[in-house]
mmCIF file of C-alpha atoms in Angstrom:
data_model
loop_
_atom_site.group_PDB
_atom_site.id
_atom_site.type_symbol
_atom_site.label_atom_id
_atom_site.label_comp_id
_atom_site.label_asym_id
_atom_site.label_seq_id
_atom_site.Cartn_x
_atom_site.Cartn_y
_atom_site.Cartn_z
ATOM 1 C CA UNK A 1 45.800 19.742 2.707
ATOM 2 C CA UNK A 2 45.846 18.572 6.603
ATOM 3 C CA UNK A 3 42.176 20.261 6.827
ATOM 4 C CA UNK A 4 40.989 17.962 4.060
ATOM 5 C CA UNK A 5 42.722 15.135 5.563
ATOM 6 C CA UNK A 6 40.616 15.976 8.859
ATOM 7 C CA UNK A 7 37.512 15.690 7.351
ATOM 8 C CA UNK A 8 38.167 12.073 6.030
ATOM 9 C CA UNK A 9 39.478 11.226 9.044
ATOM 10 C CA UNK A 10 35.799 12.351 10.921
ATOM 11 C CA UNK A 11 34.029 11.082 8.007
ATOM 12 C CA UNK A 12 35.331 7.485 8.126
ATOM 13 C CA UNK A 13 35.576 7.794 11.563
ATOM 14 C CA UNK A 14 31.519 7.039 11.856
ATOM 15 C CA UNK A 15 30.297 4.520 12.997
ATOM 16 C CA UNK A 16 27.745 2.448 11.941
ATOM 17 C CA UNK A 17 25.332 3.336 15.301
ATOM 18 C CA UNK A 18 25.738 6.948 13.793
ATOM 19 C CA UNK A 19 24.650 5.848 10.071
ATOM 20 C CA UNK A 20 21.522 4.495 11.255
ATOM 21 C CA UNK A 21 20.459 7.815 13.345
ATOM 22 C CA UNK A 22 21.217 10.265 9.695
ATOM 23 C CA UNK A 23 18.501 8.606 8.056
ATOM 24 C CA UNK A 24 15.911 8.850 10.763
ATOM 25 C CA UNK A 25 14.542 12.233 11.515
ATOM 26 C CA UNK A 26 12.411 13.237 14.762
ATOM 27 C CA UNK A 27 9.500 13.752 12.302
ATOM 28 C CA UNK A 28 9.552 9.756 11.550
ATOM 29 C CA UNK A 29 8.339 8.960 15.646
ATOM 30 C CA UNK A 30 5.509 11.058 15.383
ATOM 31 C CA UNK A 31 4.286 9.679 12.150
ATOM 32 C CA UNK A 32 4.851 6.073 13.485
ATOM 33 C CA UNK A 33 2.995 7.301 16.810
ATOM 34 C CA UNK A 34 0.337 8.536 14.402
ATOM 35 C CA UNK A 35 0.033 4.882 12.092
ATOM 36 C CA UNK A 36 -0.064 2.399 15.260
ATOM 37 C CA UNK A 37 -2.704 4.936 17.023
ATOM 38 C CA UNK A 38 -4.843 4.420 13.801
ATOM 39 C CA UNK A 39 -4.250 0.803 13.825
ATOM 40 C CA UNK A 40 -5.196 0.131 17.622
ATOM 41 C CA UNK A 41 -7.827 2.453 16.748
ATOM 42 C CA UNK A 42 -9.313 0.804 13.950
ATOM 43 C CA UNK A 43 -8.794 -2.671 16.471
ATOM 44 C CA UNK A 44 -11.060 -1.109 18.940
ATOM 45 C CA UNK A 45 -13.560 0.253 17.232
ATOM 46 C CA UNK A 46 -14.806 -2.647 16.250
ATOM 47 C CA UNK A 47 -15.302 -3.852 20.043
ATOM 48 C CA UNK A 48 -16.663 -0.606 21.124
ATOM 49 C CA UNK A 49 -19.484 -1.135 18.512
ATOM 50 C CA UNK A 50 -20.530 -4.576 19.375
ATOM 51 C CA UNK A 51 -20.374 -3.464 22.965
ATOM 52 C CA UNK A 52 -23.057 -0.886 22.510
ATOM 53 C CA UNK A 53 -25.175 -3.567 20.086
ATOM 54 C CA UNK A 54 -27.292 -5.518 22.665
ATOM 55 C CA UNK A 55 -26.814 -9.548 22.622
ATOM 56 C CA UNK A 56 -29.258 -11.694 21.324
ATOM 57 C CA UNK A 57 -29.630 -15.271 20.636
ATOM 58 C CA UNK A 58 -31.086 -14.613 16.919
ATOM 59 C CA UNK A 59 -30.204 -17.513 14.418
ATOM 60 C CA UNK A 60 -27.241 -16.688 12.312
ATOM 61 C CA UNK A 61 -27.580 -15.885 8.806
ATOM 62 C CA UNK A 62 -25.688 -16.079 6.206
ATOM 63 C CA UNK A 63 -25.672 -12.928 3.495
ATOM 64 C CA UNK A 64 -24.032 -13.627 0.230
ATOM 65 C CA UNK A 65 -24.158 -10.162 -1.957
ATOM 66 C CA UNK A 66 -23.332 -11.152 -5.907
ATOM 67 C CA UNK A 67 -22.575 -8.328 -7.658
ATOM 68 C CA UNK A 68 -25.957 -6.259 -7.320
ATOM 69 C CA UNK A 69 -28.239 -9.253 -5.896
ATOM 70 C CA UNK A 70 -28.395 -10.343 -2.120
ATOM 71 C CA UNK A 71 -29.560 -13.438 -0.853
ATOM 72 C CA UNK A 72 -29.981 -14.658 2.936
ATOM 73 C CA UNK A 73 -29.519 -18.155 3.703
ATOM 74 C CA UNK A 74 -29.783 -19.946 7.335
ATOM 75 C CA UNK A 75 -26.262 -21.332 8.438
ATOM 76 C CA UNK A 76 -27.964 -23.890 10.163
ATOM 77 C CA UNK A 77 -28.828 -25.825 6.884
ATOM 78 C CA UNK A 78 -26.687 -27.513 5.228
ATOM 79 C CA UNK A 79 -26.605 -26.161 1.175
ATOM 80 C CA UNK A 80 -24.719 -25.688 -1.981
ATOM 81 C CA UNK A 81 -24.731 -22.755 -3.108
ATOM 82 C CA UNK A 82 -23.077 -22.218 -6.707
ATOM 83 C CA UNK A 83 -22.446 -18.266 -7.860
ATOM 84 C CA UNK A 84 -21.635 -17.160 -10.996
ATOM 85 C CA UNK A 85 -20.719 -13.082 -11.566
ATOM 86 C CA UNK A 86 -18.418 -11.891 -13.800
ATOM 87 C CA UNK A 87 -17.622 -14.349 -15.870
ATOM 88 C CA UNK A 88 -16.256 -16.577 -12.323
ATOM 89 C CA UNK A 89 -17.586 -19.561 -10.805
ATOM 90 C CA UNK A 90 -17.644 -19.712 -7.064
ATOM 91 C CA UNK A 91 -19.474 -22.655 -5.318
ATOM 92 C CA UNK A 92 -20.429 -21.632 -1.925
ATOM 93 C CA UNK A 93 -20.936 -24.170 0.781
ATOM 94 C CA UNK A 94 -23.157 -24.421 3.914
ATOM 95 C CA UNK A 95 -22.638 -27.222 6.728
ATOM 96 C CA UNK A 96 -22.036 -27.547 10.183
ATOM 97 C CA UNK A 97 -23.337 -24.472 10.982
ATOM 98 C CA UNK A 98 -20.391 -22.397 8.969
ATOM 99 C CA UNK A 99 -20.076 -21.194 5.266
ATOM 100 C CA UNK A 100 -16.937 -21.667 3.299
ATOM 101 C CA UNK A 101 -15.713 -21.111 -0.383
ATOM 102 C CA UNK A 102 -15.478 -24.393 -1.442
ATOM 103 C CA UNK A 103 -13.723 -23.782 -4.743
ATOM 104 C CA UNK A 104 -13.404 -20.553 -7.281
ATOM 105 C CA UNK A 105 -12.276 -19.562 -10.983
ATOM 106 C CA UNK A 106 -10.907 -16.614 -9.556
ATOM 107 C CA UNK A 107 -7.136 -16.074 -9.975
ATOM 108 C CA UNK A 108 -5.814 -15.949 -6.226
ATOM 109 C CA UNK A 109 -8.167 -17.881 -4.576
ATOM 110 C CA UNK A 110 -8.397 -15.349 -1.570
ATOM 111 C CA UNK A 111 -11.724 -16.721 -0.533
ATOM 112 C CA UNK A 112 -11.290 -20.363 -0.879
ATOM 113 C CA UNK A 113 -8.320 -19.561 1.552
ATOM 114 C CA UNK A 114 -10.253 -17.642 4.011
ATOM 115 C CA UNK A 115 -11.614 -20.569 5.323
ATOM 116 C CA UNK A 116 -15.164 -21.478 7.570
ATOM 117 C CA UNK A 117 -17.017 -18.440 8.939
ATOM 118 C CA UNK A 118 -19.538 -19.315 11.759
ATOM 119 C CA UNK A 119 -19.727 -16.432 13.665
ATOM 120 C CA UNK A 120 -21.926 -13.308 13.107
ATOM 121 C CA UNK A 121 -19.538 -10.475 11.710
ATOM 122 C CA UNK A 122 -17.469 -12.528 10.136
ATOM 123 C CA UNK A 123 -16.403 -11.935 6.405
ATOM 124 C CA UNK A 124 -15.858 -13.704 3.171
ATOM 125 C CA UNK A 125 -15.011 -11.930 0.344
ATOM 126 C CA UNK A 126 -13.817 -12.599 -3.305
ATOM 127 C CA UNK A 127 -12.955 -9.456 -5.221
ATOM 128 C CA UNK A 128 -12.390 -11.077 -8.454
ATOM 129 C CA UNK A 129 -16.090 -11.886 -8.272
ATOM 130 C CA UNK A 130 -17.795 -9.117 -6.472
ATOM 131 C CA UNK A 131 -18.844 -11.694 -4.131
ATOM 132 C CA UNK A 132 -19.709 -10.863 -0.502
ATOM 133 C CA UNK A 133 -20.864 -13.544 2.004
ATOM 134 C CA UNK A 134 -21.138 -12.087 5.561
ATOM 135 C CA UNK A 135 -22.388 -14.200 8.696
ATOM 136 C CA UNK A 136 -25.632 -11.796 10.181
ATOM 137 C CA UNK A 137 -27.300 -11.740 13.226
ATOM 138 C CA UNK A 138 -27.077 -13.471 16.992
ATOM 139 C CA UNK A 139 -24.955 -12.072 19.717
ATOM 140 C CA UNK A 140 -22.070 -10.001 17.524
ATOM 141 C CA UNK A 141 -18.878 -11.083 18.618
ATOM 142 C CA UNK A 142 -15.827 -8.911 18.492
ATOM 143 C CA UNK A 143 -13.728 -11.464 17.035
ATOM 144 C CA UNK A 144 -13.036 -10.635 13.270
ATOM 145 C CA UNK A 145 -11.561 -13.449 10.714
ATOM 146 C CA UNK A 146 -10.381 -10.901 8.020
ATOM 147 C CA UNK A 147 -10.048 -11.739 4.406
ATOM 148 C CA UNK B 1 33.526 14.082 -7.202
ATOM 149 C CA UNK B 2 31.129 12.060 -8.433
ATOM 150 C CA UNK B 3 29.390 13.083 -11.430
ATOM 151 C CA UNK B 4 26.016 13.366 -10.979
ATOM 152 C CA UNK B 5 23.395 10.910 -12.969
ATOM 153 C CA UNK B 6 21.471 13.574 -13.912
ATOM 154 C CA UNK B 7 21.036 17.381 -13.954
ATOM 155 C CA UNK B 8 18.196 18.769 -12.889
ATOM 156 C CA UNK B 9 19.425 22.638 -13.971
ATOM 157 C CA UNK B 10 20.313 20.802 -17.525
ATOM 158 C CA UNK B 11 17.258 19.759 -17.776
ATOM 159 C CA UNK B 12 15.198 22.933 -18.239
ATOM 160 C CA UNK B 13 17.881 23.766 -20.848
ATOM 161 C CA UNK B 14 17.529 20.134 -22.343
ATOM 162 C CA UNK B 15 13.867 19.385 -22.734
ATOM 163 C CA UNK B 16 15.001 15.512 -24.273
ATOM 164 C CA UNK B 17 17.440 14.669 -21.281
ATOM 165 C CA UNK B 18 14.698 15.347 -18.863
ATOM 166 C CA UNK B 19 12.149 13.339 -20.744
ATOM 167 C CA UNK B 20 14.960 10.675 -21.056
ATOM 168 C CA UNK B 21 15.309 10.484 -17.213
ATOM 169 C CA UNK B 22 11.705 10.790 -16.751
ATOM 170 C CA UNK B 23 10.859 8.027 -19.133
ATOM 171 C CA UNK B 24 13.931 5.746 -17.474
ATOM 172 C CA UNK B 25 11.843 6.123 -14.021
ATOM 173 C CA UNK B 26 8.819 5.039 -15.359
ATOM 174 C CA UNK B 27 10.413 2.295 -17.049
ATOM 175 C CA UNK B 28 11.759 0.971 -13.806
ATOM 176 C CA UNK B 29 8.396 1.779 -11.916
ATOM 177 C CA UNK B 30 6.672 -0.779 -14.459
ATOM 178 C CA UNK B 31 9.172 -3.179 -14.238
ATOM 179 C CA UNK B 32 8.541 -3.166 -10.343
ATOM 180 C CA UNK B 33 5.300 -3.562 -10.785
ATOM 181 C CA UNK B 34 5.103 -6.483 -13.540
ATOM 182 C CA UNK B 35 8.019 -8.254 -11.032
ATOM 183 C CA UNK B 36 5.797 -8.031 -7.866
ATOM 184 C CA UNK B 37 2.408 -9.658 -10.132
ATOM 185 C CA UNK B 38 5.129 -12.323 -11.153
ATOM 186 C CA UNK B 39 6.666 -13.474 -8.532
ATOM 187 C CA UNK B 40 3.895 -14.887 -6.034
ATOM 188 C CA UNK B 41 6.654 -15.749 -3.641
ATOM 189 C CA UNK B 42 7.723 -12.382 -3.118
ATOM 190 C CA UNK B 43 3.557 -11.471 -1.897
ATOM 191 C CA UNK B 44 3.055 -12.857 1.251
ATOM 192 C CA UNK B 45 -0.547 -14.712 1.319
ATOM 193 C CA UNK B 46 -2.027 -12.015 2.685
ATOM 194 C CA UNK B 47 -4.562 -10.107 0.978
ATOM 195 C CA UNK B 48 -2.985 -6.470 -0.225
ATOM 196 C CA UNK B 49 0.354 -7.078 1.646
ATOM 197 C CA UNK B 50 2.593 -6.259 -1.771
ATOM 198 C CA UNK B 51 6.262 -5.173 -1.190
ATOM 199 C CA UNK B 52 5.695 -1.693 -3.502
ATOM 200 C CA UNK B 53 8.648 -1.498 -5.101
ATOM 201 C CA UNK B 54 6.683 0.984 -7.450
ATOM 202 C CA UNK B 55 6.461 3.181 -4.708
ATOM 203 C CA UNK B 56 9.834 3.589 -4.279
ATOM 204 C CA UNK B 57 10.909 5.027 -7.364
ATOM 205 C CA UNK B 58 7.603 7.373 -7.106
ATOM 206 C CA UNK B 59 8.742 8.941 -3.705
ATOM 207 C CA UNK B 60 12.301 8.876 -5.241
ATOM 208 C CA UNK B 61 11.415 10.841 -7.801
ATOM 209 C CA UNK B 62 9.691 12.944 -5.791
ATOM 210 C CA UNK B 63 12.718 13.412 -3.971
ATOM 211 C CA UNK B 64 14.960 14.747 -6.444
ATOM 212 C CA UNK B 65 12.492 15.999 -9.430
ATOM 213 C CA UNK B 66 10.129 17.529 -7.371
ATOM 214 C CA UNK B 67 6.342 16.602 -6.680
ATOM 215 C CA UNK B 68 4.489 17.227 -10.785
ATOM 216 C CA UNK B 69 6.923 15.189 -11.948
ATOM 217 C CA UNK B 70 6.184 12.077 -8.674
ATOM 218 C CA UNK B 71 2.186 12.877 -10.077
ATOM 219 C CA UNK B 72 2.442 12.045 -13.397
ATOM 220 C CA UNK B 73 4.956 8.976 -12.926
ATOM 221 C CA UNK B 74 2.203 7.809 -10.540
ATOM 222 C CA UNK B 75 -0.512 8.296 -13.502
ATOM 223 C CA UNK B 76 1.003 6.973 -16.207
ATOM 224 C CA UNK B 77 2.343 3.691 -14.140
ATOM 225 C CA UNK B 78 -0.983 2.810 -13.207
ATOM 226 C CA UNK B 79 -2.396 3.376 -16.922
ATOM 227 C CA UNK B 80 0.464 1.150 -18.614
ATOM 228 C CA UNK B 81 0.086 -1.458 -16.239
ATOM 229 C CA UNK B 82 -3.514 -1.323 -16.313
ATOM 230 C CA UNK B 83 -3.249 -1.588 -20.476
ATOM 231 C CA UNK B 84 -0.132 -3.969 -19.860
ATOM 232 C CA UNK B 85 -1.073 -6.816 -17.552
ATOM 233 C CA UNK B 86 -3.882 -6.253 -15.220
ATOM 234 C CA UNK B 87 -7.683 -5.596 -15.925
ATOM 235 C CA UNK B 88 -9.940 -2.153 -14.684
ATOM 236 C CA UNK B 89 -10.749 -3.201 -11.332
ATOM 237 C CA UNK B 90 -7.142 -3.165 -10.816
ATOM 238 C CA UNK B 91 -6.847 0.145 -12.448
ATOM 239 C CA UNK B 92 -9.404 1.701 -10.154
ATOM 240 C CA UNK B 93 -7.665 -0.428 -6.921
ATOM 241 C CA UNK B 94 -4.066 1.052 -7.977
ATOM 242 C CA UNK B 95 -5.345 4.938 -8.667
ATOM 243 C CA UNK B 96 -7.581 5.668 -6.023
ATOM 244 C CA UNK B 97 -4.276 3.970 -3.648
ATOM 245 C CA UNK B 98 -1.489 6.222 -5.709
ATOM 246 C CA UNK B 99 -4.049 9.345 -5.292
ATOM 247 C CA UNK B 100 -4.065 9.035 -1.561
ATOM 248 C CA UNK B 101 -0.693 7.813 -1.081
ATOM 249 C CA UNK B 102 0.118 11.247 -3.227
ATOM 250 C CA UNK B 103 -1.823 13.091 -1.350
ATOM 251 C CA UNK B 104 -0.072 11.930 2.022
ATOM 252 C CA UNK B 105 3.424 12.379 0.029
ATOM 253 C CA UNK B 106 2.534 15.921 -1.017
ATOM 254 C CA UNK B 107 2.071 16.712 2.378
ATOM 255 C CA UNK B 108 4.900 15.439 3.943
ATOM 256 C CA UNK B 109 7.183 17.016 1.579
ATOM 257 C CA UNK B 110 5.726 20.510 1.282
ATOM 258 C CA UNK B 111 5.231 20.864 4.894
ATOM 259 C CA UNK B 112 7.282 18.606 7.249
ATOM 260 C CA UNK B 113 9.819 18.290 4.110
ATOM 261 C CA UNK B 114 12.868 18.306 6.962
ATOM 262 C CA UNK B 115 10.918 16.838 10.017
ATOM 263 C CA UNK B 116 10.415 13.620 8.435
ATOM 264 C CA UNK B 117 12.864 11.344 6.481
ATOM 265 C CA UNK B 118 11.895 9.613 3.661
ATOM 266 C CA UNK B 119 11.353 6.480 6.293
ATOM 267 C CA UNK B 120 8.481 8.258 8.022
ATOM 268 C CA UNK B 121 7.239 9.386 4.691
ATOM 269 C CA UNK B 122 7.457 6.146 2.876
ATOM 270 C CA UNK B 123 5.695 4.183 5.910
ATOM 271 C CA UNK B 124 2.633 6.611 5.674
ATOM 272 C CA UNK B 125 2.547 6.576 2.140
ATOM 273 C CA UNK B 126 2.284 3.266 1.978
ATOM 274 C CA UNK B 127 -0.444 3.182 4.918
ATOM 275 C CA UNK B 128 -2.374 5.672 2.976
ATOM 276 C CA UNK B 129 -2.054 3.484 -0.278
ATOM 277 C CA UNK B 130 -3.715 0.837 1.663
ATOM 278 C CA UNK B 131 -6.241 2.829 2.708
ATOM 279 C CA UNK B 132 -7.275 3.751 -0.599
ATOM 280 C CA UNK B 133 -7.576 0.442 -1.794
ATOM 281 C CA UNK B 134 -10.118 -0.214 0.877
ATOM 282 C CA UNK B 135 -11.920 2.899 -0.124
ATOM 283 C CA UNK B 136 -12.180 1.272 -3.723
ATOM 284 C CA UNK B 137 -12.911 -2.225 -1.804
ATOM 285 C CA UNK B 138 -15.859 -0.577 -0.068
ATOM 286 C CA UNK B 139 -17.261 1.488 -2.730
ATOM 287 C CA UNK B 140 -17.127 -1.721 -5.069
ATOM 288 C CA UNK B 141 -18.546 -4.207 -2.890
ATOM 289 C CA UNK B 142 -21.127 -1.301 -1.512
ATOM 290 C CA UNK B 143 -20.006 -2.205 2.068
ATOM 291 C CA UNK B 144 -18.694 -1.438 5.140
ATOM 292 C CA UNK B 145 -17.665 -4.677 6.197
ATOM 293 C CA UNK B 146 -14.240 -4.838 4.691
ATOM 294 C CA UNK B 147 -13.065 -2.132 7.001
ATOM 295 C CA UNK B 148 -12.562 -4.847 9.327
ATOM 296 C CA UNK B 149 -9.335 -5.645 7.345
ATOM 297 C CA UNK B 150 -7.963 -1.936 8.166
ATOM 298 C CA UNK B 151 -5.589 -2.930 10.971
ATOM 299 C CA UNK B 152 -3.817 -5.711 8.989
ATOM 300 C CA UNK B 153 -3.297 -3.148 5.986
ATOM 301 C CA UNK B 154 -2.229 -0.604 8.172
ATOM 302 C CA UNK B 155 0.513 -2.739 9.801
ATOM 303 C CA UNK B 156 1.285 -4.288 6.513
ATOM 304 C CA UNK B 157 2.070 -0.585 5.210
ATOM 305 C CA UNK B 158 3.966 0.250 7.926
ATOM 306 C CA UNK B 159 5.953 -2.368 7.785
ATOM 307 C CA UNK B 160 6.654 -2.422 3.618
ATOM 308 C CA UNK B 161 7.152 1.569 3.897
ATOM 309 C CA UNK B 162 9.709 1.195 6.138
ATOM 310 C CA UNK B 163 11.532 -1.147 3.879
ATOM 311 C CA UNK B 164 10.806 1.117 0.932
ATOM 312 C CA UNK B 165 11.829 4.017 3.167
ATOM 313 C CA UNK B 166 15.190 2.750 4.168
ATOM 314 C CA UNK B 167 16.105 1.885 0.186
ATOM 315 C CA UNK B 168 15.026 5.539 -0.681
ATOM 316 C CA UNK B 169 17.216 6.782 2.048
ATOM 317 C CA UNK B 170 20.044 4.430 0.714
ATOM 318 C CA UNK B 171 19.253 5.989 -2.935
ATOM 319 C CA UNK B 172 19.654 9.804 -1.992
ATOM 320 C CA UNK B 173 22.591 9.143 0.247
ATOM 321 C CA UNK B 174 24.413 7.003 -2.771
ATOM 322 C CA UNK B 175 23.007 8.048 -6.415
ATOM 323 C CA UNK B 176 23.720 11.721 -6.897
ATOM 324 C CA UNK B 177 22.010 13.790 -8.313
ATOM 325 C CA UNK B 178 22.406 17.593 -8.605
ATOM 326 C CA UNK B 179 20.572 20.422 -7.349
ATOM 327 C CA UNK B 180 18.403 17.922 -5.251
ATOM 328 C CA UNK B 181 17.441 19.671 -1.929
ATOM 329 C CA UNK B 182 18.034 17.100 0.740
ATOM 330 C CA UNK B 183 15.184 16.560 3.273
ATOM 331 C CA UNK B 184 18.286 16.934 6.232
ATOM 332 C CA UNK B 185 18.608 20.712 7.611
ATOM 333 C CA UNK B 186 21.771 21.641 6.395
ATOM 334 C CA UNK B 187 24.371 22.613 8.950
ATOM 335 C CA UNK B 188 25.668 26.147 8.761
#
């Protein structure tokens, strides 16, 4: 019986520091290492691509890809543009030299939330829809509104 | 000593108890999944970012009933919930996600099975999920352009993997089951 009443004693006797290092195993670091290499990665790729694309002062366009149909638009006209794919309604709207989703059917409003896109590269998408509207052309900037 | 919940030697003697546990985990997989659609406070307003409570009971059962029976949990989740609540894109989102995620789970645990806890595991699981759902995003939309959204998903799977990974760790330390292997070298 004592021997039993050893191992108790070592087994309460943990603390909590000690509880937290069982469940993590060397393995885990490198796997983290491995997931935030991938992620600055994937940050800087993006900037080592525009830095090889050579500036230009083109006029930005706006692409808007519904479903299988694409359509350019100039962002520096003002417009309405009103989509319908899917069975969803999304009304697409040009001014001030940006593009927004003004308002959409679609159930979590992703792109409405997204906000203005003026600068080439940047991305507005609504899944629901199978809509794509991407700012084109002009110097490419490495700054990426995501969404 | 604690009785165990389930017996995994039983089970190849009792073909009903192990469809009885098997059917319990899908059961709770589902659930997780129809809680996370309904509860839009729980999904942070950020595109993809879900918690993936799903995932936890696949890499649980993983764990303890080995790697088949983690496939087809993964399979037939993603079919009921596709019939249940959510349409075919969703479908296609969820299995091309659980494929990869599988894939990175089937790796981890045949090869680096005790060199990585179920934290590491879950985290890259739940990066790879992500991943495939961009694949699916890409191949749907026919571009390239929403790989600009890969760091956010890889942080955000990182960061719900780890929670996932900690409650799995919690789950093998606390619900017993027998003839489980644990992941930990065992001290001689």
């Amino acid at each position: 019986m004592p021997e039993s009443r050893k191992q108790i004693q070592t087994r309460t006797g943990r603390g909590t520091a000690r509880k937290l290092s069982q469940f993590v195993c060397p393995g885990d670091l490198i796997v983290y290492g491995i997931l935030i290499t991938l992620t600055v990665l994937s940050v800087l790729l993006p900037f080592l691509f525009s830095a090889a694309v050579p500036e230009s002062d083109e006029a930005l366009n706006v692409r808007i890809q519904c479903g299988d149909t694409v359509s350019v638009y100039p962002l520096s006209e003002p417009r309405e543009i009103v989509l319908e794919n899917r069975g969803y309604t999304v009304r697409v709207v040009i001014e001030n030299a940006s593009v927004s989703v003004a308002d959409s059917t679609c159930r979590d409003k992703i792109c409405v939330s997204s906000g203005k896109a003026d600068r080439a590269g940047e991305v507005i998408v609504c899944l629901p829809a199978h809509i794509l509207i991407a700012v084109e052309g002009g110097s490419v900037d490495a700054d990426i509104i995501l969404g | 000593m604690r009785t165990s919940f389930s017996d995994n030697e039983g089970h190849k003697k009792h073909p009903a108890q192990r469809l009885a546990f098997r059917g319990l985990l899908l059961c709770l997989a589902i659930v997780f999944s129809y809680l996370e659609a309904q509860l839009p406070f729980l999904v942070i307003p950020i595109p993809g970012f879900k918690l993936g409570f799903a995932n936890l009971v696949i890499t649980f059962c993983a764990y303890t009933f080995g790697l088949p029976d983690a496939f087809f949990l993964s399979i037939a989740r993603i079919l009921i919930v596709a019939l249940l609540f959510g349409g075919w894109i969703g479908f296609w989102f969820s299995l091309c996600g659980a494929l990869c995620s599988f894939l990175v789970l089937a790796l981890l645990l045949r090869f680096f099975r005790h060199a990585v806890s179920p934290l590491g595991v879950s985290a890259a699981c739940a990066a790879a999920h992500n991943i495939g759902q961009l694949i699916t995003a890409a191949v749907l939309l026919k571009s390239l352009s929403v790989c600009s959204y890969l760091p956010v998903l890889l942080v955000a799977g990182m960061l719900t993997g780890t929670i996932t990974g900690v409650l799995v760790s919690l789950l093998l330390t606390y619900v017993p089951v027998s003839g489980y292997r644990s992941y930990k070298k065992e001290k001689s």
